[in-house]
Coordinates of C-alpha atoms and ligand atoms in Angstrom, one line a residue:
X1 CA 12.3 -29.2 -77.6
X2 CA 9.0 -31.1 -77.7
X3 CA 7.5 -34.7 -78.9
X4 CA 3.9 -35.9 -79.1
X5 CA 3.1 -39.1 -76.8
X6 CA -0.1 -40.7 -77.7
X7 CA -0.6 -43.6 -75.1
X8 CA -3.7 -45.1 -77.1
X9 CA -6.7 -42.5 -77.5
X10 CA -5.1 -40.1 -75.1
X11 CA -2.8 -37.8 -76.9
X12 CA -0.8 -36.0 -74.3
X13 CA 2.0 -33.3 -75.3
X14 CA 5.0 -33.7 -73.3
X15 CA 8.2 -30.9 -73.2
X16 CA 11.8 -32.7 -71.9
X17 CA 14.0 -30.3 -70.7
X18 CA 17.9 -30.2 -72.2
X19 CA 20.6 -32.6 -70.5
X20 CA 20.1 -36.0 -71.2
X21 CA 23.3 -36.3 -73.0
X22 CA 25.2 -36.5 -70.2
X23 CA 23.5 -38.8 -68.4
X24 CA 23.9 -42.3 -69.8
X25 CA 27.1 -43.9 -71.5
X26 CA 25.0 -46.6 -73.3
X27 CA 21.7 -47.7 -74.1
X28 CA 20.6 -49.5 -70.9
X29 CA 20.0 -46.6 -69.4
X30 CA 20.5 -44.8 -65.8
X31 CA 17.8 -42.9 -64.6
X32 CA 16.9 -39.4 -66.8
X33 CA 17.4 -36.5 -65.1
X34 CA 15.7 -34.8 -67.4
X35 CA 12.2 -33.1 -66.4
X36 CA 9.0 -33.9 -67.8
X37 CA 6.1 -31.3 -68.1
X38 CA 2.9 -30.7 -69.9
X39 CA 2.0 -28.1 -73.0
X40 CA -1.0 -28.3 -75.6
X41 CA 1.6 -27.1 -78.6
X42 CA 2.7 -30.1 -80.5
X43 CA 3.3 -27.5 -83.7
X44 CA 7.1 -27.4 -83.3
X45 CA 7.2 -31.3 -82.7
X46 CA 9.5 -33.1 -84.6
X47 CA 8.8 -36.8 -83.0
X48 CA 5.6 -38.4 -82.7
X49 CA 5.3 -41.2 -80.6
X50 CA 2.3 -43.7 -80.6
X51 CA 2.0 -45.8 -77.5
X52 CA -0.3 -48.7 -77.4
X53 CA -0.2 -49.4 -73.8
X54 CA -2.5 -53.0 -74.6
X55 CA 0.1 -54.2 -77.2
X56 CA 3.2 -52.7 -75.1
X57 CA 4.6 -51.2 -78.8
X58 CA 5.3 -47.6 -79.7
X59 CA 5.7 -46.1 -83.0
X60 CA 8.3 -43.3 -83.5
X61 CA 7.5 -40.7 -86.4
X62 CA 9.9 -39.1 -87.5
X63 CA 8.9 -35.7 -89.0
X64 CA 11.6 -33.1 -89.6
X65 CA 11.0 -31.6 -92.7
X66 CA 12.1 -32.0 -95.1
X67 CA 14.3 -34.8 -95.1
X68 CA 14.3 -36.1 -91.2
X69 CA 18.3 -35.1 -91.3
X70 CA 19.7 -35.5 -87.5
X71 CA 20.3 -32.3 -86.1
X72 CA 22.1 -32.0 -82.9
X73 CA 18.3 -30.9 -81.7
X74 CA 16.8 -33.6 -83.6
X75 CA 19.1 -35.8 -81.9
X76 CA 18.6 -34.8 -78.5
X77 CA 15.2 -34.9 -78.7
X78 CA 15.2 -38.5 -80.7
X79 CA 17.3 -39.7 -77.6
X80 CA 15.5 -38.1 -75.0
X81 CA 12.5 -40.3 -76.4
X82 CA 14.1 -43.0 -76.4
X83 CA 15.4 -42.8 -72.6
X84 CA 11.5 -42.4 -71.7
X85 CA 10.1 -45.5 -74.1
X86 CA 13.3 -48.0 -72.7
X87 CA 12.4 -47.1 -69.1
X88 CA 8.9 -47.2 -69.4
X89 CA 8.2 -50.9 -68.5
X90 CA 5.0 -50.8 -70.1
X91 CA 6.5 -50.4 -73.3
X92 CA 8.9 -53.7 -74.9
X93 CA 8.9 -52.8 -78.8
X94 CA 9.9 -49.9 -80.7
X95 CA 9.1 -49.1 -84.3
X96 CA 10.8 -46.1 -86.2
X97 CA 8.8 -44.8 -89.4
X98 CA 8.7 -41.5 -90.9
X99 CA 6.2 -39.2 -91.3
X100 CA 8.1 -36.9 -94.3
X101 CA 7.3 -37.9 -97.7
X102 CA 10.0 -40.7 -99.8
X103 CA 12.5 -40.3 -97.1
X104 CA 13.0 -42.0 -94.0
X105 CA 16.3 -40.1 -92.9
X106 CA 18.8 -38.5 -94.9
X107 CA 21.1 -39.4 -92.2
X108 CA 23.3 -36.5 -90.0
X109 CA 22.7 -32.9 -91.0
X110 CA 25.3 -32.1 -93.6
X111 CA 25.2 -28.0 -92.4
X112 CA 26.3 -29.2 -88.5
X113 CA 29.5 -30.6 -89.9
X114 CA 30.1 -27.9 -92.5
X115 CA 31.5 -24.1 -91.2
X116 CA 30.9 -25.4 -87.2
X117 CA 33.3 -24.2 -84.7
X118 CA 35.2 -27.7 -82.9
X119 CA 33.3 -27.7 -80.0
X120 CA 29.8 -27.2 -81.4
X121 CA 31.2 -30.6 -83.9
X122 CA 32.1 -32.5 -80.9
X123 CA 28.9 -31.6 -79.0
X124 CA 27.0 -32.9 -82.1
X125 CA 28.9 -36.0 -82.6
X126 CA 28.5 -36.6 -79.0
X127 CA 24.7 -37.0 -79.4
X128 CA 25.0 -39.5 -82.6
X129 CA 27.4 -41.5 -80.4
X130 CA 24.4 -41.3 -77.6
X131 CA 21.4 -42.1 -80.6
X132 CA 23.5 -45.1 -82.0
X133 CA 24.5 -46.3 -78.2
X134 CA 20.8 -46.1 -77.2
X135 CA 19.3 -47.9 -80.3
X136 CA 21.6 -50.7 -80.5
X137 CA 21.8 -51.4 -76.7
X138 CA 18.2 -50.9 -76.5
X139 CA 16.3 -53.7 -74.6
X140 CA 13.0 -53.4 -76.8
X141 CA 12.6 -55.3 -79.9
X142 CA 13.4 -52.4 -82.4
X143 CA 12.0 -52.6 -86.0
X144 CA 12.5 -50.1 -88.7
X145 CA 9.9 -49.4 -90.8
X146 CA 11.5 -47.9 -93.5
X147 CA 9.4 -45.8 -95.8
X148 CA 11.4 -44.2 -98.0
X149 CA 14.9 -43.7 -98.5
X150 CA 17.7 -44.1 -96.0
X151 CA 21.5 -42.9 -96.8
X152 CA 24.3 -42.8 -94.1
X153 CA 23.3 -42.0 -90.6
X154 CA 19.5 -43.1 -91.8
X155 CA 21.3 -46.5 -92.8
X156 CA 23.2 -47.0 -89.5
X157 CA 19.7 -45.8 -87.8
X158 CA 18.1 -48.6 -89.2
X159 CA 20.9 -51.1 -89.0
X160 CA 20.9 -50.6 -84.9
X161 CA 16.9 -52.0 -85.5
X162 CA 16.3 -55.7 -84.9
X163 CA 14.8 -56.2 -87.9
X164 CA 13.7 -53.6 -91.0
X165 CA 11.2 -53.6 -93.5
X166 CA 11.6 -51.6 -96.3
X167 CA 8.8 -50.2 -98.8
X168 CA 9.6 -52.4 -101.8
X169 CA 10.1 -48.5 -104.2
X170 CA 12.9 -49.0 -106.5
X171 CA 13.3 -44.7 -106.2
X172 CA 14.6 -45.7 -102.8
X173 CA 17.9 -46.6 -101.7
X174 CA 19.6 -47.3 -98.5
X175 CA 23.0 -47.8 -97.6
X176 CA 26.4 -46.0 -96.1
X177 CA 27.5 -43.7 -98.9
X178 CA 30.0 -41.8 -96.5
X179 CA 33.1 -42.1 -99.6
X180 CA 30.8 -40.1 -101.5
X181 CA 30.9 -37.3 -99.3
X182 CA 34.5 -37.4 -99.2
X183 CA 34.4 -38.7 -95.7
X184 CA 35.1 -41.9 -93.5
X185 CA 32.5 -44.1 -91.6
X186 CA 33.6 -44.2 -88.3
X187 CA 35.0 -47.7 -86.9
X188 CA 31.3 -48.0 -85.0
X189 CA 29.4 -47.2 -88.3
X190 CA 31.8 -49.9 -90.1
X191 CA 31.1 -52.9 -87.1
X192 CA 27.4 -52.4 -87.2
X193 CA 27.2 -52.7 -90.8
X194 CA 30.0 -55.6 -90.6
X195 CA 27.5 -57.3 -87.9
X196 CA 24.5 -56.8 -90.1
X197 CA 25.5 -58.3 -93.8
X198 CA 29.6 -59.7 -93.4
X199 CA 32.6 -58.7 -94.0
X200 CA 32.7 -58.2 -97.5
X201 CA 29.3 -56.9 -98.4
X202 CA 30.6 -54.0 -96.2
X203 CA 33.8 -53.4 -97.3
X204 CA 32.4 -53.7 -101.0
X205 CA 30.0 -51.0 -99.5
X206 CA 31.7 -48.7 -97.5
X207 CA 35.2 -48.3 -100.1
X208 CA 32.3 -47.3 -102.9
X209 CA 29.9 -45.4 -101.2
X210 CA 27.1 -47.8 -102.4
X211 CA 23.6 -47.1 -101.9
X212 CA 21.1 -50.2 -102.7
X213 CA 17.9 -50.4 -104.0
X214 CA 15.4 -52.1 -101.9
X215 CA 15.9 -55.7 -104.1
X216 CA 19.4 -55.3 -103.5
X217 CA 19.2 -54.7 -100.3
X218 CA 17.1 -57.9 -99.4
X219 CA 19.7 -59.8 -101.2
X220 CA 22.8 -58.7 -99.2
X221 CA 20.6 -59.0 -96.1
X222 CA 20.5 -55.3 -95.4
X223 CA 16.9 -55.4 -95.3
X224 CA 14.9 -57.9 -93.5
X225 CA 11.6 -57.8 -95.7
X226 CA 10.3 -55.8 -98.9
X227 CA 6.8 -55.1 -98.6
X228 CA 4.5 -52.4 -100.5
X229 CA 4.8 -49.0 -99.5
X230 CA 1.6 -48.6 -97.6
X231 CA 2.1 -51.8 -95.6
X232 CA 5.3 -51.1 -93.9
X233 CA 4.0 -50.4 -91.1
X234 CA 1.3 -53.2 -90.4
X235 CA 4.4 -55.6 -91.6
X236 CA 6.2 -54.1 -88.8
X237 CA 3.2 -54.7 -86.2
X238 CA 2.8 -57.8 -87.4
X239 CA 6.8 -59.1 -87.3
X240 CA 6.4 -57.2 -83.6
X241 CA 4.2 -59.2 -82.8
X242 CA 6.2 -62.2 -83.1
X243 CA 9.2 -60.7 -82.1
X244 CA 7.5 -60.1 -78.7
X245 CA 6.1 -63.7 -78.2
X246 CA 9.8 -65.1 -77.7
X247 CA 10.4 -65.0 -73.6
X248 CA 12.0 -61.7 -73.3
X249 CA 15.0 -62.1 -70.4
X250 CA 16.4 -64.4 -72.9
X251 CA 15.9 -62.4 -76.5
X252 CA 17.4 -60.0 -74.5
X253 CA 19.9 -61.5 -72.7
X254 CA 20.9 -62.8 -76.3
X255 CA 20.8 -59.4 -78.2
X256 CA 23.5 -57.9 -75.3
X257 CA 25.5 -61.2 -76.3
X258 CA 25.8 -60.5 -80.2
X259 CA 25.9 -56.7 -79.4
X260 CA 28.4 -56.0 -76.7
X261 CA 31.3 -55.9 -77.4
X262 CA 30.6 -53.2 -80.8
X263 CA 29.2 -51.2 -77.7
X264 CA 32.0 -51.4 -75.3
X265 CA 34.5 -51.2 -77.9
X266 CA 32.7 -47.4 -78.6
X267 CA 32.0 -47.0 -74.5
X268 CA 36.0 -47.3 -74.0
X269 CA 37.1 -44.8 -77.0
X270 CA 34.2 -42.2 -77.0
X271 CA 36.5 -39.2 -75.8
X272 CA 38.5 -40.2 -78.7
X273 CA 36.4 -41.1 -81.2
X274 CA 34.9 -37.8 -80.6
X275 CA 38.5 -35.9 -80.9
X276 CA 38.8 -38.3 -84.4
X277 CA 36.1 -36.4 -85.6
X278 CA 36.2 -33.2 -85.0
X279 CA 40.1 -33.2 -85.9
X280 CA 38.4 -35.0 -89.1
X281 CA 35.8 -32.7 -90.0
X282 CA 37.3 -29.3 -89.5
X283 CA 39.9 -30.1 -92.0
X284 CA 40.0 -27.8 -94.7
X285 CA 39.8 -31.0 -97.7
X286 CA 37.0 -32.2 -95.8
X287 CA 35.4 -29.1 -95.3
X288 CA 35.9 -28.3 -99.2
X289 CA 34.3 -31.7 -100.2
X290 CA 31.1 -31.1 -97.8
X291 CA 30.5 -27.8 -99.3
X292 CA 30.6 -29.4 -102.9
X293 CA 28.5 -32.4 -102.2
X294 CA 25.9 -29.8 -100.9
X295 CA 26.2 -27.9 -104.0
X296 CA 25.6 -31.1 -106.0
X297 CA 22.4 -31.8 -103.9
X298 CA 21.4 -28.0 -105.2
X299 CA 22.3 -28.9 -108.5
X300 CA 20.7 -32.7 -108.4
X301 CA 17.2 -30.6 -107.1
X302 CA 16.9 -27.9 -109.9
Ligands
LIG1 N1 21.7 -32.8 -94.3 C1 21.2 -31.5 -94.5 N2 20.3 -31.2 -95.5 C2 20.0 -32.2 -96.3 C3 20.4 -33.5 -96.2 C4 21.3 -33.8 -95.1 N3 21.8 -35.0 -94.9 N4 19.9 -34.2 -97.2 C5 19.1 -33.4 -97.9 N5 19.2 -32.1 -97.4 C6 18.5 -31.0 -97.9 C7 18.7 -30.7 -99.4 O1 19.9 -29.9 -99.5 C8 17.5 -29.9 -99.7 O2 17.6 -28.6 -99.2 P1 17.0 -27.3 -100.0 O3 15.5 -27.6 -100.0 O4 17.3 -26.1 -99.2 O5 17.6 -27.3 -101.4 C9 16.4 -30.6 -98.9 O6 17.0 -31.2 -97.9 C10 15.6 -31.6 -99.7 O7 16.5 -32.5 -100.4 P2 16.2 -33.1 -101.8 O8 15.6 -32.1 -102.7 O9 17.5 -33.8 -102.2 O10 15.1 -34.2 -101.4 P3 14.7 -35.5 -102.2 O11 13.4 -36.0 -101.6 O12 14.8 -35.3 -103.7 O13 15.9 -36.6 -101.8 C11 17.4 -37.7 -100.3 C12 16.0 -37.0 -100.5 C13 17.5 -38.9 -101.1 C14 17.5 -38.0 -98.8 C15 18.4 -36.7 -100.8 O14 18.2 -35.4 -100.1 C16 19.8 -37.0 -100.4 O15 20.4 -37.9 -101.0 N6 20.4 -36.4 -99.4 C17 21.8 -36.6 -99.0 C18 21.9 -37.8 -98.1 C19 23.3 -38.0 -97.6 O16 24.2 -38.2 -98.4 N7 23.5 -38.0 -96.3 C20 24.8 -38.1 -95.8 C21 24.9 -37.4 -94.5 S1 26.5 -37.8 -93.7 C22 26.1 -39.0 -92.6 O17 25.0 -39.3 -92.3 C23 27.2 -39.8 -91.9 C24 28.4 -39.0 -91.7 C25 29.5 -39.6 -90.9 C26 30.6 -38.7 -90.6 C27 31.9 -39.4 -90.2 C28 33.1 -38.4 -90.3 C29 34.3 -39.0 -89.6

């Protein structure tokens, strides 16, 4: 498992050993006990982080090819990277971007819920539990710069963000299209969308599966800003920059305040909600429409 750090003009290649995901229950985070070493091959990395040690802002690429789907590796190494950057004082902003062509996630890797024995599913569900816990309980300002499109997990990735930009490309869409799948958006998935655009925008969402263009988007407040595809990421910078001015004990003392009790709500039920799941996702129906939908994206492609 490897990411890139660049800290300003000095790339250095850092390798985090496995075990973080047992370490923290939410995003404010106890100390790693992960190890840290050094090695000159990023070619395997999957995460590239730019850290501006003047501004105090990194920028996550995501680079997975082909899609940026979250993997239970991709995962672990997305949250091992986050761990570092949140207890790294020198670093108060986050931005997320990807690096893969038109798509900024496709959300959780269909092929880890389909033909997985239950443990290997509740292993993997664990880690979105600890990715969603870390990025919405994160104490950096978090911005999604959102290049390209972002269904499901991708969705809820950027919905944990403070604020998201989206490349103003009508062949992009963004939203929880779980129904479609013939599956159910967990309660967590549900409250964080609930928390970012009401009520009824998300039951109008979730019951149909919608996925918005960007204009739509903006107007149900799913998005913060449209902006032309090659300046999502200065808009970013730029909204950082702002974002960062405010005095930070009480942005964050504020951002806790709106967000915690979606977080303890999921602290207090993971064993279960990880039970839910697997119970959920080994079922024969369920595994019957995964394998269809999967055909469909073969069938959408040729
Ligand atoms: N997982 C695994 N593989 C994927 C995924 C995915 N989520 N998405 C795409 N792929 C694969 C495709 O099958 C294809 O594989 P191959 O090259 O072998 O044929 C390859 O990636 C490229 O895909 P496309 O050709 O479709 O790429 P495009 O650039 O044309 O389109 C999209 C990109 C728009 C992202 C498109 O691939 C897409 O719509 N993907 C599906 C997205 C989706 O529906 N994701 C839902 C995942 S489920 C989830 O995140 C939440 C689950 C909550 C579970 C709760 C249960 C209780």
């Amino acid at each position: 498992m490897s990411c890139v750090f660049r800290h300003g003009e000095t790339a250095c290649f850092c390798v985090f050993a496995e075990g973080l995901l047992s370490c923290s229950s939410h995003g404010r985070l106890c100390p790693s006990s992960s190890s840290i070493s050094q090695r000159n091959n990023s070619s395997s990395a999957k995460l590239i982080v730019d850290h501006d040690q003047t501004t105090g802002v990194a920028v996550m690429h995501m680079q997975s090819p082909p899609v940026n789907s979250l993997s239970l590796d991709f995962l672990t190494e997305i949250c091992i990277t986050l761990e570092k950057l949140e207890m790294d004082k020198g670093c108060r902003g986050l931005i997320i971007t990807s690096n893969q062509p038109k798509v900024f996630s496709a959300g959780l890797d269909i092929l880890e819920m389909y033909g997985k024995s239950p443990e290997r599913c509740g292993e993997f569900w664990k880690a979105v539990q600890e990715m969603w816990l870390k990025l919405y309980g994160s104490n950096m300002v978090t911005i999604a710069a959102i290049n390209g499109s972002s269904p499901a997990g991708g969705c809820l990735m950027s919905m944990t963000c403070d604020y998201r930009i989206m490349a103003d490309n009508p062949r992009y869409s963004i939203g929880l299209n779980e129904t479609m799948l013939g599956i159910v958006a967990p309660f967590w998935f549900k409250e964080t969308m609930v928390n970012t655009v009401g009520h009824r925008n998300t039951e109008m969402s979730l019951e149909l599966g919608l996925l918005y263009k960007p204009a739509e988007a903006l107007k149900i407040g799913l998005v913060d800003q449209l902006v032309p595809e090659d300046q999502v990421l200065s808009a970013a910078t730029q909204t950082m920059t702002k974002w960062l001015a405010i005095p930070e004990h009480a942005r964050q003392i504020t951002k806790s305040m709106m967000r915690k009790p979606t977080i303890d709500k999921l602290c207090s039920n993971r064993e279960a909600d990880i039970q839910n799941f697997v119970s959920f996702i080994t079922k024969e129906s369920i595994q019957k429409s995964l394998r269809m939908y999967m055909e469909m994206l073969k069938q959408k492609k040729a």
